[in-house]
Short mmCIF file of C-alpha atoms in Angstrom, two decimals:
data_model
loop_
_atom_site.label_atom_id
_atom_site.label_comp_id
_atom_site.label_asym_id
_atom_site.label_seq_id
_atom_site.Cartn_x
_atom_site.Cartn_y
_atom_site.Cartn_z
CA MET Y 1 167.07 278.05 142.56
CA GLN Y 2 165.55 274.59 141.83
CA ASN Y 3 167.31 272.76 144.96
CA VAL Y 4 166.20 275.83 146.83
CA LEU Y 5 162.72 275.22 145.62
CA CYS Y 6 162.73 271.56 146.04
CA LEU Y 7 164.01 271.91 149.56
CA ALA Y 8 161.50 274.43 150.47
CA SER Y 9 158.77 272.08 149.55
CA PHE Y 10 159.23 270.27 152.73
CA LEU Y 11 161.77 271.89 154.89
CA LYS Y 12 161.51 275.56 156.23
CA ILE Y 13 164.63 277.78 155.08
CA CYS Y 14 166.83 279.20 158.21
CA HIS Y 15 169.18 281.63 157.71
CA ARG Y 16 172.81 280.75 159.60
CA ASN Y 17 172.98 284.25 161.03
CA ASP Y 18 169.35 284.27 162.43
CA PRO Y 19 169.61 284.96 166.06
CA ASN Y 20 166.61 282.47 166.67
CA LEU Y 21 168.37 279.94 164.53
CA ASN Y 22 167.72 276.76 166.71
CA GLU Y 23 164.01 277.77 166.84
CA CYS Y 24 163.89 277.88 163.25
CA VAL Y 25 165.69 274.74 162.64
CA LYS Y 26 163.70 273.05 165.21
CA ARG Y 27 160.49 274.10 163.21
CA SER Y 28 161.85 273.07 159.81
CA VAL Y 29 162.95 269.53 161.30
CA ASP Y 30 159.23 269.08 162.99
CA SER Y 31 157.74 269.73 159.69
CA LEU Y 32 159.69 266.84 158.17
CA LYS Y 33 157.66 264.41 160.48
CA PRO Y 34 154.77 263.88 158.25
CA TYR Y 35 157.18 263.27 155.35
CA LEU Y 36 158.67 260.68 157.24
CA LYS Y 37 155.64 258.33 157.33
CA VAL Y 38 155.58 258.02 153.59
CA GLY Y 39 159.11 258.90 152.72
CA ILE Y 40 160.86 261.36 150.62
CA PRO Y 41 161.88 260.08 147.19
CA THR Y 42 163.70 262.99 146.26
CA LEU Y 43 166.17 262.12 148.95
CA GLN Y 44 165.82 258.49 148.25
CA ILE Y 45 164.71 258.22 152.01
CA PRO Y 46 161.97 255.48 152.24
CA SER Y 47 158.63 255.42 154.37
CA CYS Y 48 160.01 255.26 158.04
CA GLU Y 49 156.78 253.60 159.47
CA PRO Y 50 157.67 251.19 159.61
CA LEU Y 51 161.63 251.69 160.03
CA ARG Y 52 163.17 248.52 158.44
CA VAL Y 53 166.64 247.84 159.72
CA PRO Y 54 168.32 244.81 157.95
CA HIS Y 55 170.47 243.37 160.92
CA ILE Y 56 171.71 244.19 164.34
CA GLU Y 57 174.31 241.92 166.14
CA VAL Y 58 174.77 241.76 169.90
CA SER Y 59 177.82 240.32 171.31
CA GLN Y 60 178.57 240.45 175.01
CA ALA Y 61 181.18 238.17 176.76
CA ALA Y 62 181.66 239.97 180.23
CA GLY Y 63 179.31 240.99 183.06
CA PRO Y 64 176.14 239.19 183.87
CA ILE Y 65 175.33 238.82 180.24
CA SER Y 66 177.50 236.09 178.06
CA ILE Y 67 175.63 236.10 174.97
CA LYS Y 68 175.45 236.36 171.32
CA SER Y 69 172.60 237.19 169.25
CA THR Y 70 171.56 238.37 166.06
CA TYR Y 71 168.17 240.18 164.75
CA SER Y 72 167.31 240.33 161.17
CA ASP Y 73 164.34 241.63 158.97
CA ILE Y 74 163.59 244.19 161.76
CA GLU Y 75 160.58 246.27 161.71
CA ILE Y 76 160.04 249.17 164.26
CA GLN Y 77 156.78 251.07 164.70
CA GLY Y 78 156.47 254.43 166.16
CA GLY Y 79 159.38 255.96 165.16
CA THR Y 80 157.47 258.98 163.53
CA ASN Y 81 155.93 259.76 166.57
CA VAL Y 82 159.42 261.26 168.04
CA ILE Y 83 159.35 264.53 169.85
CA LEU Y 84 162.33 266.80 169.19
CA LYS Y 85 162.89 268.35 172.53
CA SER Y 86 165.67 270.66 171.67
CA ILE Y 87 168.14 271.34 168.81
CA ASN Y 88 171.54 273.12 169.11
CA VAL Y 89 173.18 274.18 165.79
CA ASP Y 90 176.61 275.32 166.24
CA VAL Y 91 177.69 276.88 162.59
CA ASN Y 92 181.17 277.55 163.14
CA ASN Y 93 182.18 274.04 164.46
CA ASP Y 94 179.82 272.24 162.01
CA ARG Y 95 178.06 270.27 164.94
CA VAL Y 96 174.30 269.71 165.82
CA GLY Y 97 173.11 268.55 169.22
CA LEU Y 98 169.83 267.19 169.39
CA LYS Y 99 167.79 266.09 172.16
CA LEU Y 100 164.81 263.30 171.32
CA PHE Y 101 161.94 261.54 173.02
CA PHE Y 102 159.91 258.52 171.74
CA PRO Y 103 157.03 257.64 173.47
CA ARG Y 104 156.66 254.15 172.38
CA LEU Y 105 158.62 251.99 169.78
CA GLU Y 106 157.36 248.38 168.86
CA MET Y 107 159.43 246.24 166.93
CA THR Y 108 159.57 242.55 165.50
CA ALA Y 109 162.29 240.57 164.22
CA HIS Y 110 163.59 237.37 163.50
CA TYR Y 111 166.40 236.52 166.00
CA ASN Y 112 169.05 233.91 166.79
CA MET Y 113 170.61 233.59 170.36
CA ASN Y 114 172.94 231.47 172.05
CA GLY Y 115 175.04 231.98 175.45
CA LYS Y 116 173.90 232.90 179.37
CA ILE Y 117 171.97 235.45 181.19
CA LEU Y 118 172.94 235.89 184.71
CA LEU Y 119 174.31 232.08 184.95
CA LEU Y 120 170.92 230.73 183.03
CA SER Y 121 171.67 229.25 179.49
CA ILE Y 122 169.67 230.68 176.84
CA THR Y 123 169.18 229.38 173.33
CA GLY Y 124 166.69 229.82 170.29
CA ASN Y 125 165.68 231.23 167.10
CA GLY Y 126 162.38 232.41 165.91
CA LEU Y 127 160.19 235.65 166.16
CA ALA Y 128 161.15 238.47 168.53
CA ARG Y 129 158.55 240.75 169.46
CA GLY Y 130 159.56 243.91 171.84
CA ASN Y 131 158.15 247.19 173.20
CA TRP Y 132 159.94 250.18 174.57
CA THR Y 133 158.57 253.37 176.16
CA ASP Y 134 159.53 256.75 177.25
CA ILE Y 135 162.94 256.73 175.56
CA ASP Y 136 165.01 259.63 175.60
CA VAL Y 137 168.04 260.02 173.12
CA ILE Y 138 170.61 262.61 173.10
CA ALA Y 139 172.66 263.04 169.78
CA THR Y 140 175.88 265.02 168.63
CA ILE Y 141 176.35 264.80 165.16
CA GLN Y 142 179.65 265.95 163.86
CA SER Y 143 180.46 267.25 160.17
CA GLU Y 144 183.19 268.37 158.12
CA ARG Y 145 182.81 270.70 155.00
CA TYR Y 146 184.20 269.46 151.57
CA GLN Y 147 183.94 271.00 147.93
CA SER Y 148 181.51 269.23 145.74
CA GLN Y 149 183.42 267.93 142.37
CA LYS Y 150 180.52 268.50 140.49
CA THR Y 151 179.30 271.92 141.36
CA GLY Y 152 181.94 273.67 143.11
CA GLU Y 153 179.73 274.20 146.16
CA ILE Y 154 180.64 273.55 149.69
CA HIS Y 155 178.54 270.55 151.27
CA TYR Y 156 178.54 269.11 154.76
CA ARG Y 157 179.37 265.40 155.41
CA VAL Y 158 179.02 263.64 158.78
CA THR Y 159 182.24 262.39 160.28
CA ASP Y 160 181.06 260.92 163.79
CA ILE Y 161 177.99 260.76 165.98
CA TYR Y 162 177.73 260.44 169.39
CA VAL Y 163 174.22 258.75 170.72
CA ASP Y 164 173.36 258.40 174.26
CA LEU Y 165 170.21 256.10 174.85
CA ASP Y 166 168.32 255.88 177.93
CA VAL Y 167 164.85 253.54 178.21
CA GLY Y 168 162.25 254.01 180.88
CA TYR Y 169 160.53 250.69 180.38
CA ALA Y 170 161.05 247.71 177.72
CA SER Y 171 159.41 244.26 177.15
CA ILE Y 172 160.44 241.34 174.96
CA HIS Y 173 158.85 237.95 173.97
CA LEU Y 174 161.20 235.56 172.20
CA ASP Y 175 159.27 232.63 170.32
CA ASN Y 176 160.55 229.20 169.94
CA LEU Y 177 163.24 229.42 172.84
CA PHE Y 178 164.74 225.95 173.87
CA ASN Y 179 163.78 224.40 170.39
CA GLY Y 180 159.95 225.23 171.45
CA ASP Y 181 159.79 224.03 175.03
CA LYS Y 182 156.89 225.88 176.35
CA ILE Y 183 157.71 225.61 180.14
CA LEU Y 184 161.28 226.75 179.76
CA SER Y 185 160.44 229.51 177.08
CA ASP Y 186 157.53 230.87 179.24
CA ALA Y 187 159.90 230.61 182.32
CA MET Y 188 162.38 232.63 180.22
CA ASN Y 189 160.58 234.92 178.96
CA LEU Y 190 158.84 235.92 182.36
CA PHE Y 191 162.93 236.26 183.76
CA LEU Y 192 163.83 238.56 180.88
CA ASN Y 193 160.89 241.11 181.28
CA ASN Y 194 161.75 240.65 185.32
CA ASN Y 195 165.13 241.88 184.55
CA TRP Y 196 164.43 243.98 181.69
CA ASP Y 197 166.75 246.94 182.76
CA THR Y 198 169.81 244.66 183.01
CA VAL Y 199 168.98 242.96 179.48
CA ALA Y 200 168.67 246.51 178.13
CA ALA Y 201 171.95 247.90 179.65
CA GLU Y 202 173.55 245.24 177.98
CA MET Y 203 172.18 245.54 174.54
CA LYS Y 204 172.46 249.54 174.74
CA PRO Y 205 176.08 249.79 172.76
CA ALA Y 206 174.41 247.93 170.06
CA LEU Y 207 171.43 250.19 169.98
CA GLU Y 208 173.11 253.15 169.95
CA GLN Y 209 175.43 252.33 167.21
CA THR Y 210 172.35 251.12 165.15
CA ILE Y 211 170.87 254.93 165.68
CA SER Y 212 174.10 256.26 164.86
CA GLU Y 213 174.15 254.75 161.56
CA LEU Y 214 170.56 255.73 160.91
CA PHE Y 215 171.47 259.59 161.75
CA LYS Y 216 174.52 259.41 159.46
CA THR Y 217 172.55 257.94 156.60
CA PHE Y 218 169.65 260.22 156.88
CA SER Y 219 171.87 263.29 157.43
CA ASN Y 220 174.05 262.48 154.54
CA LYS Y 221 171.40 262.06 152.15
CA ILE Y 222 170.17 265.73 152.84
CA TYR Y 223 173.96 267.11 153.14
CA SER Y 224 175.15 265.40 149.65
CA LYS Y 225 172.12 266.90 147.78
CA TYR Y 226 172.02 270.12 148.96
CA SER Y 227 175.00 272.71 149.52
CA ILE Y 228 175.52 274.63 153.00
CA ASP Y 229 174.42 277.91 151.45
CA THR Y 230 170.92 276.11 150.23
CA LEU Y 231 170.39 274.70 153.78
CA LEU Y 232 171.45 277.43 155.70
CA PRO Y 233 171.72 280.65 153.66
CA PRO Y 234 173.64 283.76 154.98
#
């Protein structure tokens, strides 16, 4: 009962046999948005504004881009403005499908980069700043059921996540390219932004993997704390 009351304080309880289950769960997820800005201590979920990501690595050796880059101390603003376009809860197959839209995301990070982009050499390290707009995300979260050894109750656990990301527009600025050579740096930043779609396409797998890990962490924190009968009672 205590878990139910705690959950009900920030999530609307939906019944698994509700003929309008998807609409109910959508309202419930939407009700989480104000809590994401400040964090949810009971779930050990920190503030998501900004969203902090420790590390992203991009390693690409084929196609127009041959590059290895790392991004650390990443901060992303705008994630809590996400719009949940639709959700599909498949109780029988323990699967959830989501369609999300992010109007705008702003990123700062420390980067280290070395390689070639469209036959042009690029090297540098320093501050990276990026903006992404009109981002559509399609995600499928597959779970399995397990019995808690502590309580004997049945819980969900995420086993696999599929994410497809589509960016409407992106821009980026990399400080300290070519050891601080301003002429070369300005030329490369202009080139990157003129060819943003090619660059974004090459970074897409790494970004989708990062989003998958965030979804998995967030979902499993809720699933591990609350049983299926608490989250979706009969």
